[in-house]
Amino acid sequence: MSTRLCPGMYRAGERRAGESLTAACLVKSSAAVRLLLHTGGVKHGRKMCRIMAPHKPTLSSLGGNRRVRRNLFGPVDRDQLQVEYQAALRKDLDEASKRWGFDFKSYKPLESSDFKWEGIPETRVPLLYRSCVPAEGLGPAGGAVPTKPARVEKENIPQTPGKRKLQDLKKTPAKGEKAALKRKQTNITDFYQAKRRVVWKPRKSGE
Amino acid sequence: MELLCLEMDTSIRARPDPNLLRDDRVLQRLLTIEERFLPQYSYFKGVQKDIQPFMRRMVATWMLEVCEEQKCEEEVFPLAMNYLDRFLAMEPIKKCNLQLLGAVCMFLASKLKETRPLTAEKLCIYTDNSIRPQELLEWELVVLGKLKWNLAAVTPNDFIEHIVRRLPLADDKLVLIRKHVQTFIALCATDFRFAMYPPSMIATGSVGAAICGLQLDSADRSQWGDSLTDLLAKITNTEVDVLKECQEQIERVLESSLREGRQQQQQQQTQRGPSGKGLEELDQASTPTDVRDVNL
């Protein structure tokens, strides 16, 4: 990664009229105290005010400051951490199962449940809620589901082992292509193309 | 021909909306819901066995430094500390995982508040690679679950505009006051004694401390009518005595932080020797860091 110099990162030596009395707007933004040094703190009555530029330094600048980049409490026990993570996840899942009467591991409703669960074909839910794996056997509508591979790689989607596809819990069969298309979230392109498109024709990719 | 690129990646932000700031309902609503986001227990007396108050301070100081170096939005750090405290009030954690938790909390707060959030990789580098991005992402899920996905917590920063706009302050002073208030709020977030205080009280106390510290109250006293504290207390429905105590506590914390900073400065100066201090060095020396805390 290349270093980008950001000349405006700090402007030093600026002094404002309003702050002459007690406080000099400190100096270097650091630690718990980038504060309000009472005038005695800095020699020669020299006050510096570093203005933060609205700018984030690039990653490469991280290497420079060894003081911020540090390990606070010694090495992390990775295996133990993994064990604790799995345990925490299991606990969360158990609590959620109890609350919603749904077994999230097998993706099936629990027998004793306060809720009545009903399956919905994937094409009828917004993109966000669809499983990342393209659903097979969903009929012609299933093929039309745009699955962006980028979503799979998205960093904040954790990799849960043994993720089930949503259609496993499908109870009500899809009512065919037309119905599925109708329920799809509308795009602006839907309206632009509406005049030219024949209704029963399947949409082109990039809809 | 020389080409000069003046392009800066500034983030574009909305102007403060007078409809929101002048309407009392917004402030009242904030005051009503703020209690929901407080940590439930003073966790060092029960839940936590392995970690101690000074460790919270260490991780908080580190988090603040990361936020500052990365030029995060002001509210990212207090919000991250809110997540950290709420998590710690529920779940015992080992000392060696505290920094991971801190990183996760910053990760979440930054995603909620910033247009360009901190990346997992960056945060891991800041832990000196003691944690891996994958671990950060895994624990993000755990923390989210514990917080019940209630991330939009009320922070002291939410009150700043509401308070200062209800005070008779000159416009030219506002920028400086805001800056000082934000600094006080960050300072409070590093100190566990403030963890259970409602955000509105910390904000009100910080505004009071900032105005007193800048000695704006004496110059403009004629405008205040009642004393500054009374006026502040009225704005956020805080009791005057409690507010006074809070403000004094903030001032004490500031004082001790500055004292520490000066000690640090002296230490560094003696290490460096007395000769030739340029401005840059002087500036470096006046930077208080908690090196003492790091060398456990």
mmCIF file with all atom_site columns, C-alpha atoms in Angstrom, chain A residues 12-13 24-30 33 35 37-50 67, chain B residues 261-270 272-289:
data_model
loop_
_atom_site.group_PDB
_atom_site.id
_atom_site.type_symbol
_atom_site.label_atom_id
_atom_site.label_alt_id
_atom_site.label_comp_id
_atom_site.label_asym_id
_atom_site.label_entity_id
_atom_site.label_seq_id
_atom_site.pdbx_PDB_ins_code
_atom_site.Cartn_x
_atom_site.Cartn_y
_atom_site.Cartn_z
_atom_site.occupancy
_atom_site.B_iso_or_equiv
_atom_site.pdbx_formal_charge
_atom_site.auth_seq_id
_atom_site.auth_comp_id
_atom_site.auth_asym_id
_atom_site.auth_atom_id
_atom_site.pdbx_PDB_model_num
ATOM 1  C CA . ALA A 1 12  ? 0.397  23.920 13.903 1.00 0.00 ? 12  ALA A CA 1
ATOM 2  C CA . GLY A 1 13  ? 0.813  27.157 15.673 1.00 0.00 ? 13  GLY A CA 1
ATOM 3  C CA . ALA A 1 24  ? -4.926 26.419 24.997 1.00 0.00 ? 24  ALA A CA 1
ATOM 4  C CA . CYS A 1 25  ? -6.551 23.974 22.795 1.00 0.00 ? 25  CYS A CA 1
ATOM 5  C CA . LEU A 1 26  ? -4.030 21.264 23.016 1.00 0.00 ? 26  LEU A CA 1
ATOM 6  C CA . VAL A 1 27  ? -1.623 20.367 20.913 1.00 0.00 ? 27  VAL A CA 1
ATOM 7  C CA . LYS A 1 28  ? -1.518 16.823 19.929 1.00 0.00 ? 28  LYS A CA 1
ATOM 8  C CA . SER A 1 29  ? -4.538 14.721 19.896 1.00 0.00 ? 29  SER A CA 1
ATOM 9  C CA . SER A 1 30  ? -3.505 11.807 21.912 1.00 0.00 ? 30  SER A CA 1
ATOM 10 C CA . VAL A 1 33  ? -5.775 13.946 27.346 1.00 0.00 ? 33  VAL A CA 1
ATOM 11 C CA . LEU A 1 35  ? -6.766 18.680 26.372 1.00 0.00 ? 35  LEU A CA 1
ATOM 12 C CA . LEU A 1 37  ? -3.594 22.563 28.815 1.00 0.00 ? 37  LEU A CA 1
ATOM 13 C CA . HIS A 1 38  ? -3.745 25.318 31.305 1.00 0.00 ? 38  HIS A CA 1
ATOM 14 C CA . THR A 1 39  ? -1.413 27.991 30.178 1.00 0.00 ? 39  THR A CA 1
ATOM 15 C CA . GLY A 1 40  ? 1.390  27.080 32.514 1.00 0.00 ? 40  GLY A CA 1
ATOM 16 C CA . GLY A 1 41  ? 1.780  23.765 30.811 1.00 0.00 ? 41  GLY A CA 1
ATOM 17 C CA . VAL A 1 42  ? 3.499  24.929 27.705 1.00 0.00 ? 42  VAL A CA 1
ATOM 18 C CA . LYS A 1 43  ? 6.614  26.991 27.749 1.00 0.00 ? 43  LYS A CA 1
ATOM 19 C CA . HIS A 1 44  ? 7.115  30.379 26.137 1.00 0.00 ? 44  HIS A CA 1
ATOM 20 C CA . GLY A 1 45  ? 3.404  30.940 26.180 1.00 0.00 ? 45  GLY A CA 1
ATOM 21 C CA . ARG A 1 46  ? 3.444  29.209 22.880 1.00 0.00 ? 46  ARG A CA 1
ATOM 22 C CA . LYS A 1 47  ? 0.179  27.585 22.157 1.00 0.00 ? 47  LYS A CA 1
ATOM 23 C CA . MET A 1 48  ? -0.325 25.187 19.468 1.00 0.00 ? 48  MET A CA 1
ATOM 24 C CA . CYS A 1 49  ? -3.554 24.096 18.089 1.00 0.00 ? 49  CYS A CA 1
ATOM 25 C CA . ARG A 1 50  ? -3.589 21.149 15.858 1.00 0.00 ? 50  ARG A CA 1
ATOM 26 C CA . ARG A 1 67  ? 2.621  3.651  20.438 1.00 0.00 ? 67  ARG A CA 1
ATOM 27 C CA . GLY B 2 261 ? 0.543  14.204 31.274 1.00 0.00 ? 261 GLY B CA 1
ATOM 28 C CA . ARG B 2 262 ? 3.024  16.560 32.834 1.00 0.00 ? 262 ARG B CA 1
ATOM 29 C CA . GLN B 2 263 ? 4.786  13.764 34.674 1.00 0.00 ? 263 GLN B CA 1
ATOM 30 C CA . GLN B 2 264 ? 5.063  11.938 31.430 1.00 0.00 ? 264 GLN B CA 1
ATOM 31 C CA . GLN B 2 265 ? 6.452  15.035 29.840 1.00 0.00 ? 265 GLN B CA 1
ATOM 32 C CA . GLN B 2 266 ? 9.075  15.408 32.540 1.00 0.00 ? 266 GLN B CA 1
ATOM 33 C CA . GLN B 2 267 ? 10.040 11.771 32.258 1.00 0.00 ? 267 GLN B CA 1
ATOM 34 C CA . GLN B 2 268 ? 10.516 12.100 28.567 1.00 0.00 ? 268 GLN B CA 1
ATOM 35 C CA . GLN B 2 269 ? 12.470 15.310 28.929 1.00 0.00 ? 269 GLN B CA 1
ATOM 36 C CA . THR B 2 270 ? 14.895 13.790 31.384 1.00 0.00 ? 270 THR B CA 1
ATOM 37 C CA . ARG B 2 272 ? 16.056 13.088 26.222 1.00 0.00 ? 272 ARG B CA 1
ATOM 38 C CA . GLY B 2 273 ? 18.450 15.379 28.020 1.00 0.00 ? 273 GLY B CA 1
ATOM 39 C CA . PRO B 2 274 ? 18.083 19.107 28.386 1.00 0.00 ? 274 PRO B CA 1
ATOM 40 C CA . SER B 2 275 ? 19.657 20.218 25.148 1.00 0.00 ? 275 SER B CA 1
ATOM 41 C CA . GLY B 2 276 ? 18.041 21.666 22.075 1.00 0.00 ? 276 GLY B CA 1
ATOM 42 C CA . LYS B 2 277 ? 14.338 21.241 22.110 1.00 0.00 ? 277 LYS B CA 1
ATOM 43 C CA . GLY B 2 278 ? 12.713 22.221 18.916 1.00 0.00 ? 278 GLY B CA 1
ATOM 44 C CA . LEU B 2 279 ? 9.073  23.004 18.796 1.00 0.00 ? 279 LEU B CA 1
ATOM 45 C CA . GLU B 2 280 ? 8.278  19.623 17.425 1.00 0.00 ? 280 GLU B CA 1
ATOM 46 C CA . GLU B 2 281 ? 10.002 17.927 20.301 1.00 0.00 ? 281 GLU B CA 1
ATOM 47 C CA . LEU B 2 282 ? 8.280  20.136 22.790 1.00 0.00 ? 282 LEU B CA 1
ATOM 48 C CA . ASP B 2 283 ? 5.057  19.216 21.228 1.00 0.00 ? 283 ASP B CA 1
ATOM 49 C CA . GLN B 2 284 ? 5.885  15.542 21.381 1.00 0.00 ? 284 GLN B CA 1
ATOM 50 C CA . ALA B 2 285 ? 6.837  15.848 24.990 1.00 0.00 ? 285 ALA B CA 1
ATOM 51 C CA . SER B 2 286 ? 3.585  17.461 25.956 1.00 0.00 ? 286 SER B CA 1
ATOM 52 C CA . THR B 2 287 ? 1.717  14.494 24.615 1.00 0.00 ? 287 THR B CA 1
ATOM 53 C CA . PRO B 2 288 ? 0.573  12.434 27.500 1.00 0.00 ? 288 PRO B CA 1
ATOM 54 C CA . THR B 2 289 ? 0.378  8.764  26.859 1.00 0.00 ? 289 THR B CA 1
#
